[in-house]
Coordinates of N, CA, C and O in Angstrom, one line a residue:
X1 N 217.7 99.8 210.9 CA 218.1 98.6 210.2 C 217.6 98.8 208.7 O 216.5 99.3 208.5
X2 N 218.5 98.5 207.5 CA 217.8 98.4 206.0 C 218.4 97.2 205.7 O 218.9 96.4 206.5
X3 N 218.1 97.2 204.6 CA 218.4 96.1 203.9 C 217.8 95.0 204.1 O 218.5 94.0 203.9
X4 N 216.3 94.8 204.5 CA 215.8 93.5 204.8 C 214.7 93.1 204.0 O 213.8 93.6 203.3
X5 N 215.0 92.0 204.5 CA 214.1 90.7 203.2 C 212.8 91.2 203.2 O 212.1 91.6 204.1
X6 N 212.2 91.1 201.5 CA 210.9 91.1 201.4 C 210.1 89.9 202.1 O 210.5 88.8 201.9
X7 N 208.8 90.3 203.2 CA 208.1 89.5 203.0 C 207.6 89.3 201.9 O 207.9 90.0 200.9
X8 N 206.2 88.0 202.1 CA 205.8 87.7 201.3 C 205.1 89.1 200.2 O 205.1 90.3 200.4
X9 N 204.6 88.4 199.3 CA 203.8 90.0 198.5 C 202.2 89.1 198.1 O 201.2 89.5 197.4
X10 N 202.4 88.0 198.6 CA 200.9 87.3 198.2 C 200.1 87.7 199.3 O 198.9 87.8 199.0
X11 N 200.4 88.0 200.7 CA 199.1 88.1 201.9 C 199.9 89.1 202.5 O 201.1 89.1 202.4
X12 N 199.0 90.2 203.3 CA 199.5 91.3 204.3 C 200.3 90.2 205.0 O 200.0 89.0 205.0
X13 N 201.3 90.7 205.5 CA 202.4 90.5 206.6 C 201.9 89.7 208.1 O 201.1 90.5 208.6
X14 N 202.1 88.4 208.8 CA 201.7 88.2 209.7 C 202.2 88.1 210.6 O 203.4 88.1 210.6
X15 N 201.5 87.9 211.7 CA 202.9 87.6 213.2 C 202.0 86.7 213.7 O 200.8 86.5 213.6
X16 N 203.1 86.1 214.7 CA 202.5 85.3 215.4 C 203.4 85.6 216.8 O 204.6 85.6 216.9
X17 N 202.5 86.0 217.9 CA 203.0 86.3 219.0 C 203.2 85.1 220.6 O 202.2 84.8 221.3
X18 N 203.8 84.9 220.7 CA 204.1 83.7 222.1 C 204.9 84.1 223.1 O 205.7 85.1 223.1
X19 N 204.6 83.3 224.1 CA 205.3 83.3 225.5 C 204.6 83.0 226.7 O 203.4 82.6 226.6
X20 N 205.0 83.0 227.7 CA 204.4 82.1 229.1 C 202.7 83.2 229.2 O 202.7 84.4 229.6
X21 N 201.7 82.4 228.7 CA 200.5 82.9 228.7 C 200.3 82.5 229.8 O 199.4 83.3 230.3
X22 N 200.7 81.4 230.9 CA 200.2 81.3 232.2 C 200.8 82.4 233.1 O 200.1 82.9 234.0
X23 N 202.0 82.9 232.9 CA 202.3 84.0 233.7 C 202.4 85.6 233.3 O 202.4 86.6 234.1
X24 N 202.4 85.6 232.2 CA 202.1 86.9 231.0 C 201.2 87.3 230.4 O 201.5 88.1 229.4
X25 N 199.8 86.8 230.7 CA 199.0 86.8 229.0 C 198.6 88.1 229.2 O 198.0 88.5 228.1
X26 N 198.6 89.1 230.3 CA 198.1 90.8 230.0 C 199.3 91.2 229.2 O 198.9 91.9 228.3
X27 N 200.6 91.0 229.1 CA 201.6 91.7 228.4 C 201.7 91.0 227.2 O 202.5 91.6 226.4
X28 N 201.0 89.6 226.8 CA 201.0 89.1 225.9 C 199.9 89.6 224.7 O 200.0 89.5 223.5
X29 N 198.6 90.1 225.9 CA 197.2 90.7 225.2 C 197.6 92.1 224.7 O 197.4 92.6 223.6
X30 N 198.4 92.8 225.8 CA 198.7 94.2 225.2 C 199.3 94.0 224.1 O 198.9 94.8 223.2
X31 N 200.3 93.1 223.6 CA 201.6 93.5 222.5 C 200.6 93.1 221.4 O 200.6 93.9 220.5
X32 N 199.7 92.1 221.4 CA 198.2 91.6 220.7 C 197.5 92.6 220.1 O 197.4 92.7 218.9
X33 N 196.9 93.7 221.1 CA 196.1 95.0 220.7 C 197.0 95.6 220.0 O 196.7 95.8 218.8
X34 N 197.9 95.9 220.2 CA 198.7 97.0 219.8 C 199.2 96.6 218.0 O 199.4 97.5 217.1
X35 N 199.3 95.4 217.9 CA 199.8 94.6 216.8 C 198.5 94.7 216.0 O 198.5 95.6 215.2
X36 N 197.6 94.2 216.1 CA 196.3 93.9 215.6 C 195.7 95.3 215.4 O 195.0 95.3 214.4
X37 N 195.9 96.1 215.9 CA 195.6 97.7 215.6 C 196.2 98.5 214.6 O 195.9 99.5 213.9
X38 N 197.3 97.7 214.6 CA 198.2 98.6 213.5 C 197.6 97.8 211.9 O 198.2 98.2 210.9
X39 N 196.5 96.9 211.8 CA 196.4 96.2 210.5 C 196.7 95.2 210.8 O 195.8 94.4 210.9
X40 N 198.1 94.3 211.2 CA 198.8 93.6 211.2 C 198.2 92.3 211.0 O 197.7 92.6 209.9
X41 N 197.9 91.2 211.1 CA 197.3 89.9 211.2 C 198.1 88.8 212.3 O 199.0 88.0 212.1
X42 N 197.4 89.0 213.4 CA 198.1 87.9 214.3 C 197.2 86.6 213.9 O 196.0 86.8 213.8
X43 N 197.8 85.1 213.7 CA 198.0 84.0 213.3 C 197.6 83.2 215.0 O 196.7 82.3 215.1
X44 N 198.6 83.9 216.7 CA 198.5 83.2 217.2 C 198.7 83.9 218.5 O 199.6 84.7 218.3
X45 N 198.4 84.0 219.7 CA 196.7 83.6 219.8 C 195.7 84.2 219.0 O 195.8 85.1 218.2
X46 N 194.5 83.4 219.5 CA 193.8 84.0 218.4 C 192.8 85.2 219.1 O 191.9 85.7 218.5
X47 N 193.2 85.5 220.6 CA 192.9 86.6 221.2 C 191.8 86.1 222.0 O 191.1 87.0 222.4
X48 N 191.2 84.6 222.5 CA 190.5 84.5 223.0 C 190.6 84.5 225.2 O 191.6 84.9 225.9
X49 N 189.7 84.2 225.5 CA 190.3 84.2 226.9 C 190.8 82.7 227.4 O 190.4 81.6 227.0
X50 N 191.7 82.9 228.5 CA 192.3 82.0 228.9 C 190.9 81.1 229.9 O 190.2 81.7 230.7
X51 N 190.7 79.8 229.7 CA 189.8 79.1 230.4 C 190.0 79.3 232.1 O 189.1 79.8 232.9
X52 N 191.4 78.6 232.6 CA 191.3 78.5 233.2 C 193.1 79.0 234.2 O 194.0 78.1 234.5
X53 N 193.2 80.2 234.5 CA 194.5 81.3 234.8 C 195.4 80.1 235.4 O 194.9 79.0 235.9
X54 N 196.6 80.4 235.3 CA 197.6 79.6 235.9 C 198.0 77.9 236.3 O 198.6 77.5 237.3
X55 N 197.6 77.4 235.3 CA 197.3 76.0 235.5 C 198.7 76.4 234.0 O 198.9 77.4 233.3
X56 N 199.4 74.6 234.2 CA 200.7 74.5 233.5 C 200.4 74.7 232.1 O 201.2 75.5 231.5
X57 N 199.6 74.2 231.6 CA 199.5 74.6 229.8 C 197.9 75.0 229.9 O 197.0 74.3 230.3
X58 N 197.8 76.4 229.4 CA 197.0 77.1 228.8 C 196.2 76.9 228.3 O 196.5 76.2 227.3
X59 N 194.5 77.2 228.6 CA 193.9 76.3 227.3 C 192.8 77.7 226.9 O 192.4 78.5 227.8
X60 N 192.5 77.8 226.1 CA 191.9 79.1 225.6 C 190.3 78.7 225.1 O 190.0 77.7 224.4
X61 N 189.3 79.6 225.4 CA 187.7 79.3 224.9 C 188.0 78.8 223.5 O 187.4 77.9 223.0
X62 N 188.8 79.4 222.8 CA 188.8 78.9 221.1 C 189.4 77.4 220.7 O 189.4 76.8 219.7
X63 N 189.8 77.2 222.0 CA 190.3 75.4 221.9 C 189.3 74.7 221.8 O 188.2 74.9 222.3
X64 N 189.7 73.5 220.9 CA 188.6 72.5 221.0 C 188.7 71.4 222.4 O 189.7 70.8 222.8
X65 N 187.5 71.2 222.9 CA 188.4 70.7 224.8 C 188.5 69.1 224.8 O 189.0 68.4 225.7
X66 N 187.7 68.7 223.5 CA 188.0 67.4 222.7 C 189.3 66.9 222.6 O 189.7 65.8 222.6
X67 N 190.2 68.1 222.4 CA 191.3 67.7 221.7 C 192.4 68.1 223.2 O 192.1 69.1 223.9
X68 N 193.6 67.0 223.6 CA 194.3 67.1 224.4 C 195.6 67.8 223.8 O 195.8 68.0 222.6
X69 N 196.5 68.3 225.4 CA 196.7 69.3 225.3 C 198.3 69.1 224.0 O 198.8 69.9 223.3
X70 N 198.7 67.9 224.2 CA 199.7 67.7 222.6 C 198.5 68.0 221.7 O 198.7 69.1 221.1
X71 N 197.5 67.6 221.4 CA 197.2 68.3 220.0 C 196.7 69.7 219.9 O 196.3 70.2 218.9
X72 N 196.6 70.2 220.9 CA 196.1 71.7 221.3 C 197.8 72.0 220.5 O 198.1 72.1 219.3
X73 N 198.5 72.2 221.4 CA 200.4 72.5 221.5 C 200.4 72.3 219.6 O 200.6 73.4 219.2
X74 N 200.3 71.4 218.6 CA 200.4 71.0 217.3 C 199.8 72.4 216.7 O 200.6 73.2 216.3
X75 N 198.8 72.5 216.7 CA 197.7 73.3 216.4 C 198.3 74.4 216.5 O 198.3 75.1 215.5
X76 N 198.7 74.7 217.1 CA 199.1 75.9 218.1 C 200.3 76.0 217.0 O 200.3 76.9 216.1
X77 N 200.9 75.3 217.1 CA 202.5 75.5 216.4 C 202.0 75.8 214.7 O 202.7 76.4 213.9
X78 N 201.0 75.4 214.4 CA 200.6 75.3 212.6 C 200.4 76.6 212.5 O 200.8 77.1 211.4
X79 N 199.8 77.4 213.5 CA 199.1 78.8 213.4 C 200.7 79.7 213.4 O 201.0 80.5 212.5
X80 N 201.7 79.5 214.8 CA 203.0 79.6 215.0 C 203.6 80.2 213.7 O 203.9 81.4 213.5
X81 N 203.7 78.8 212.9 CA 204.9 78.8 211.8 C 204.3 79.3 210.4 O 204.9 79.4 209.3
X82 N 203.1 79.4 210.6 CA 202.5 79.7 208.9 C 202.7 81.4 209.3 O 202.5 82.2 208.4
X83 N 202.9 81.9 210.5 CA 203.1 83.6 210.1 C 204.6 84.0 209.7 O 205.4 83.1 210.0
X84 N 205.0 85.1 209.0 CA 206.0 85.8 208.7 C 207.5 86.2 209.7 O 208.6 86.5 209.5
X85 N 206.5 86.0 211.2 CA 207.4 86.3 211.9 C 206.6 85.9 213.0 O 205.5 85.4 213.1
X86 N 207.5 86.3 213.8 CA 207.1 85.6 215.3 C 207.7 86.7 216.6 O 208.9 86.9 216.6
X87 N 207.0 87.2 217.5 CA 207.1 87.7 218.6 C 207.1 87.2 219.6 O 206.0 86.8 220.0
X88 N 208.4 86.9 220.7 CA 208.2 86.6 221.8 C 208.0 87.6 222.7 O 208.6 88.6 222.3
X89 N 207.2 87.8 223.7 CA 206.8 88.5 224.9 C 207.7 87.8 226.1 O 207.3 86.8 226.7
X90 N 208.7 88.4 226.3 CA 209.5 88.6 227.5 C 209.7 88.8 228.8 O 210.9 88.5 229.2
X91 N 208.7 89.4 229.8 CA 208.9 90.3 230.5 C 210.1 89.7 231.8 O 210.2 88.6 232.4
X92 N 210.7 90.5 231.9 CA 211.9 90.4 232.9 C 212.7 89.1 232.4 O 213.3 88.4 233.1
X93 N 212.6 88.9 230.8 CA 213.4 87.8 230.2 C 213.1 86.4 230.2 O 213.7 85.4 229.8
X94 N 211.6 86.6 231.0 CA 211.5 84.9 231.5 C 210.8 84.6 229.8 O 210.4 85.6 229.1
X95 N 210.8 82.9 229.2 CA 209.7 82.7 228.7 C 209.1 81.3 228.5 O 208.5 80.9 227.5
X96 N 209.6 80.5 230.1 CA 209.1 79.3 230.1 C 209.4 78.1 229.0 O 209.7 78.2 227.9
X97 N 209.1 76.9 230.0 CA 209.5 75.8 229.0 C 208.5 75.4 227.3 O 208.9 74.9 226.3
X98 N 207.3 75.9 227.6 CA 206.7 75.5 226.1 C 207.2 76.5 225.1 O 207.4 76.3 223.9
X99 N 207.4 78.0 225.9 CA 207.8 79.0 225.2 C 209.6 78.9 224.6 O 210.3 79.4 223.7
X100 N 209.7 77.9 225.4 CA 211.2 77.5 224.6 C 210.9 76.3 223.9 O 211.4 76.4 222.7
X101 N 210.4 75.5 224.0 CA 210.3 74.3 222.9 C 209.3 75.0 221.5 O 209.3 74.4 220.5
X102 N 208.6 76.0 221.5 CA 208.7 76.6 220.3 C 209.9 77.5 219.7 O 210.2 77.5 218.5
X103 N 210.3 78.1 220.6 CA 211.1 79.1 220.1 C 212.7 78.2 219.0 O 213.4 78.6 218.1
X104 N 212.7 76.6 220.0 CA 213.4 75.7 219.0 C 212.7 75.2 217.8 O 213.4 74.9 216.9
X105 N 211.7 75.2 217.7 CA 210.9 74.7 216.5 C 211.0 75.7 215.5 O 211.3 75.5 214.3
X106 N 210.7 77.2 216.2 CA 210.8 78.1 215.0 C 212.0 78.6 214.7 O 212.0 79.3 213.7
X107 N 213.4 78.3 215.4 CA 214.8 78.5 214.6 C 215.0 77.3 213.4 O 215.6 77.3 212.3
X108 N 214.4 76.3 214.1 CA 214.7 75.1 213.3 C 214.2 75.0 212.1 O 214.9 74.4 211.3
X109 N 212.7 75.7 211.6 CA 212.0 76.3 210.8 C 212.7 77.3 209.8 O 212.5 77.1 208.6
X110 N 213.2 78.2 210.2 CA 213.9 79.4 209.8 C 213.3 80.3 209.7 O 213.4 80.9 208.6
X111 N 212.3 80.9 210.7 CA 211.2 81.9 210.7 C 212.4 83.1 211.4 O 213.5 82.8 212.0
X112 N 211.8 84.3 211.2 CA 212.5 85.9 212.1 C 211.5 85.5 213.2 O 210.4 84.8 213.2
X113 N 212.4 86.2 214.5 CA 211.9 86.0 215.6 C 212.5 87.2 216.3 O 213.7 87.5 216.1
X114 N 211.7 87.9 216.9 CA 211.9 89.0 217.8 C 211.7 88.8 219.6 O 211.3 87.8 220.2
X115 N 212.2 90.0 220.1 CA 211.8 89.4 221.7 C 211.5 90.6 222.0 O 211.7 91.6 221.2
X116 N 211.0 90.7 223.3 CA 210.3 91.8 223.8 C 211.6 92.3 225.0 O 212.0 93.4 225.4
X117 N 212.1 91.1 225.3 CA 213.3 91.3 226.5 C 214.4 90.7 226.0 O 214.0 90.5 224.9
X118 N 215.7 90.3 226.0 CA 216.6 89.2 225.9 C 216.1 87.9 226.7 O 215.9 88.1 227.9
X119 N 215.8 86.9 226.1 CA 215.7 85.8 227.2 C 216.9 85.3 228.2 O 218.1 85.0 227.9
X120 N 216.3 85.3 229.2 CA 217.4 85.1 230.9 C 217.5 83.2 230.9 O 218.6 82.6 231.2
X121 N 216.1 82.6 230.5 CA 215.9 80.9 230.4 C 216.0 80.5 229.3 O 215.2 79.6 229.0
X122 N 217.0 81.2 228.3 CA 217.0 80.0 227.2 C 218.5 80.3 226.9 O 219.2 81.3 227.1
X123 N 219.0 79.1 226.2 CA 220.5 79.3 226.2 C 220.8 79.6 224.4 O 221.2 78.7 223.8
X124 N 220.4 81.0 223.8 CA 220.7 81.2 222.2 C 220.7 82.8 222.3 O 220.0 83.7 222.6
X125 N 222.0 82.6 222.0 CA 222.2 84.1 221.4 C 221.3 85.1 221.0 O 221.6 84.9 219.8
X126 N 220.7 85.8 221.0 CA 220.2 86.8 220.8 C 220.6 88.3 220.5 O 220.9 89.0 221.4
X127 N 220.6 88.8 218.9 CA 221.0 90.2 219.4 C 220.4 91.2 219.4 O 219.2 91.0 219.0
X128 N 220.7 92.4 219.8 CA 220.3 93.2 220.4 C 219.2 93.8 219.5 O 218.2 94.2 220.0
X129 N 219.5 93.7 218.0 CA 218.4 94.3 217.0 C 217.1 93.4 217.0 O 216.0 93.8 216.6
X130 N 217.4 92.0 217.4 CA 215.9 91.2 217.7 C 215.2 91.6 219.1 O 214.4 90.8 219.5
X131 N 215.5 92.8 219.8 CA 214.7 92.9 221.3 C 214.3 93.9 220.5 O 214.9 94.4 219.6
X132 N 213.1 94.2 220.8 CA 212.2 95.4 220.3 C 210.7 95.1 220.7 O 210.3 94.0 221.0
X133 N 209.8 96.5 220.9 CA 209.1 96.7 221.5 C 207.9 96.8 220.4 O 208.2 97.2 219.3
X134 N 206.7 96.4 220.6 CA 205.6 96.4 220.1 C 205.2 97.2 218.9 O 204.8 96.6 217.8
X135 N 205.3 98.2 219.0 CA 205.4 99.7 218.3 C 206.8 99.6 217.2 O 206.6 100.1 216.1
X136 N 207.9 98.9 217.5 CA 209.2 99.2 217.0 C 208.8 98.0 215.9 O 208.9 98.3 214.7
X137 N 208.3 96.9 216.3 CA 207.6 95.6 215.4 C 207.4 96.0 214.4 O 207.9 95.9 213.3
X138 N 205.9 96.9 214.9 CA 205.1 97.0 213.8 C 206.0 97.7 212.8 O 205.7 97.5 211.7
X139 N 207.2 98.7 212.9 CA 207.4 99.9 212.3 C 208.3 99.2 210.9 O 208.4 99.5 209.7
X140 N 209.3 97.4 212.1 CA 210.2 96.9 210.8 C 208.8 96.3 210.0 O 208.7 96.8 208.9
X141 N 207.9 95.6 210.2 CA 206.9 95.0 209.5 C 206.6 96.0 208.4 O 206.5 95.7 207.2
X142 N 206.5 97.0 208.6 CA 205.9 97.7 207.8 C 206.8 98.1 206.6 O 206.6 98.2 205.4
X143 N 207.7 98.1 207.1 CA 208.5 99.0 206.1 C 209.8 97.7 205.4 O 210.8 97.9 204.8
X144 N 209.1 96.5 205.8 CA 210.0 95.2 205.3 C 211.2 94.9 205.6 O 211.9 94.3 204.8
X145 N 211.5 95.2 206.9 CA 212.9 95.5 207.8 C 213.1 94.1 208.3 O 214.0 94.0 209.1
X146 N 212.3 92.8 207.8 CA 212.6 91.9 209.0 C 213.5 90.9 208.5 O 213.5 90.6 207.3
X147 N 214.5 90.3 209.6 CA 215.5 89.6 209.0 C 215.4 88.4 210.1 O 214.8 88.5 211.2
X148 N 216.2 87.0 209.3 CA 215.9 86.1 210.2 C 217.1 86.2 211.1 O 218.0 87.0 211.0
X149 N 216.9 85.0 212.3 CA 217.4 85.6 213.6 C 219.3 86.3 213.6 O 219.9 87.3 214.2
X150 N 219.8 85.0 212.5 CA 221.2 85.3 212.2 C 222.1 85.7 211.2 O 223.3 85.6 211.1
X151 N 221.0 86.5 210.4 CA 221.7 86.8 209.3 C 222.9 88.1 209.6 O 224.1 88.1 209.1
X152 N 222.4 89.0 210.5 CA 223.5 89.7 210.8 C 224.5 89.3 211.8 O 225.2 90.3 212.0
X153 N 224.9 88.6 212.2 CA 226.0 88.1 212.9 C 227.2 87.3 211.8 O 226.8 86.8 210.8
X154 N 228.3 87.4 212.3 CA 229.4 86.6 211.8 C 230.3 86.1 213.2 O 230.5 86.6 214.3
X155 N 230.9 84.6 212.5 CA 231.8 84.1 213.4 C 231.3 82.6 213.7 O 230.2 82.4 213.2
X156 N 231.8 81.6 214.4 CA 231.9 80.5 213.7 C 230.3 80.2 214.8 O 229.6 79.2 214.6
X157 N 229.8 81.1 215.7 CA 228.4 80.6 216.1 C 227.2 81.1 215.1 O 226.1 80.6 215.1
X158 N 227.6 82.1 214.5 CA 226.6 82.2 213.3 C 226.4 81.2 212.6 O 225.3 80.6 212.6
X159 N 228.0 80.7 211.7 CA 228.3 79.5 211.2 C 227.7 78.5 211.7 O 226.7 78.0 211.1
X160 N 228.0 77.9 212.7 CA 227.4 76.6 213.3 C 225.7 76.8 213.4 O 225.0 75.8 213.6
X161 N 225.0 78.1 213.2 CA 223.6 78.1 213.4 C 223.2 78.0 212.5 O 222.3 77.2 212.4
X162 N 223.7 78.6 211.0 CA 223.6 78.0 210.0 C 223.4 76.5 209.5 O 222.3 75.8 209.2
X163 N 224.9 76.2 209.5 CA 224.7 74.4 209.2 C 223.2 73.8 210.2 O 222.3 73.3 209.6
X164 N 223.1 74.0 211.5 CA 222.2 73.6 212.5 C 220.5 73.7 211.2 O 219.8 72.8 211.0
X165 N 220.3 74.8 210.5 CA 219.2 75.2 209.8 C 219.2 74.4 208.6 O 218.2 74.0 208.1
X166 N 220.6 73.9 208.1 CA 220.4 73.3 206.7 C 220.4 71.9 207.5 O 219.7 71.0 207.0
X167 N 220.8 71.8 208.1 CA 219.9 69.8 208.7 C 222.3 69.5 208.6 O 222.7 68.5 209.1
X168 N 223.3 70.4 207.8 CA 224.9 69.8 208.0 C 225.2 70.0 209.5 O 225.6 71.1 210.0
X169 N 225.0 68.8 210.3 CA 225.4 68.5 211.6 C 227.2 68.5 211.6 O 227.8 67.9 210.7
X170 N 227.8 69.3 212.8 CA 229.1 69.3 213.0 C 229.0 67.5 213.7 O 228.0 67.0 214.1
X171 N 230.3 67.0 213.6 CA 231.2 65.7 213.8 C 231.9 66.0 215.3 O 233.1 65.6 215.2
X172 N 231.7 66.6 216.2 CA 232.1 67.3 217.4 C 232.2 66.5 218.7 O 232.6 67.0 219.7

């Protein structure tokens, strides 16, 4: 891929990585090391351990246990959207219902978003140059390869994802 947007030039490049931590968080910790090794700056998680395994929303030792699990989820999303990009962790395409109610917040945002698999449970296009692997991340990060989700596509679902980003609702 060339031709892609400068990040920022005020802070090293960040990511923020997500996905069903109740059923992934070893493949979610690996893509974490591997990111966080290369320099990189992950934003989210913040790499701590999971409290309590497999229970419906995740709550991590670095949570405050004061705070319930909507404002845990807030928090979460602030750390999300202030990185450069964003990494979903995939494995066999799943990535759960929270992992889809961000992944709508961060289109709606207009953040680049990568996946580790195609998603099988969410219904958005994806192409083939956003599936990439840990190592392949770091390599666009580095060399300023990253583009947002639809800039390369054409045709009237690009179009309509478009308008969807500037807030011009189709009349349909």
């Amino acid at each position: 891929m060339t031709g892609g947007i400068m990040l920022s030039t005020d802070h090293a490049p960040t990511v923020a990585i997500i996905g069903s931590f109740r059923q992934f968080y070893e493949q979610v910790l690996d893509a974490w090391q591997k990111i966080s090794a290369s320099g990189i700056a992950i934003t989210s998680p913040l790499g701590s351990r999971i409290i309590t395994a497999g229970v419906p929303f995740v709550r991590f030792e670095s949570d405050d246990e004061a705070l319930d699990d909507a404002m845990v989820q807030t928090l979460a999303l602030h750390r999300i959207l202030r990185a450069d990009l964003v990494y979903v962790v995939a494995p066999f395409g799943y990535v759960g219902r929270t992992t889809c109610y961000e992944i709508g917040r961060i289109l709606q945002a207009g953040k680049s978003i990568y996946f580790s698999e195609f998603p099988k449970d969410l219904p958005v296009r994806v192409s083939p140059d956003r599936v990439t692997t840990p190592t392949q991340l770091i390599n666009l990060v580095i060399h300023k390869e990253i583009h947002p989700l639809y800039v390369d596509e054409q045709g009237s679902h690009a179009e309509w994802e478009r308008r969807l980003l500037a807030g011009d609702y189709l009349d349909t």
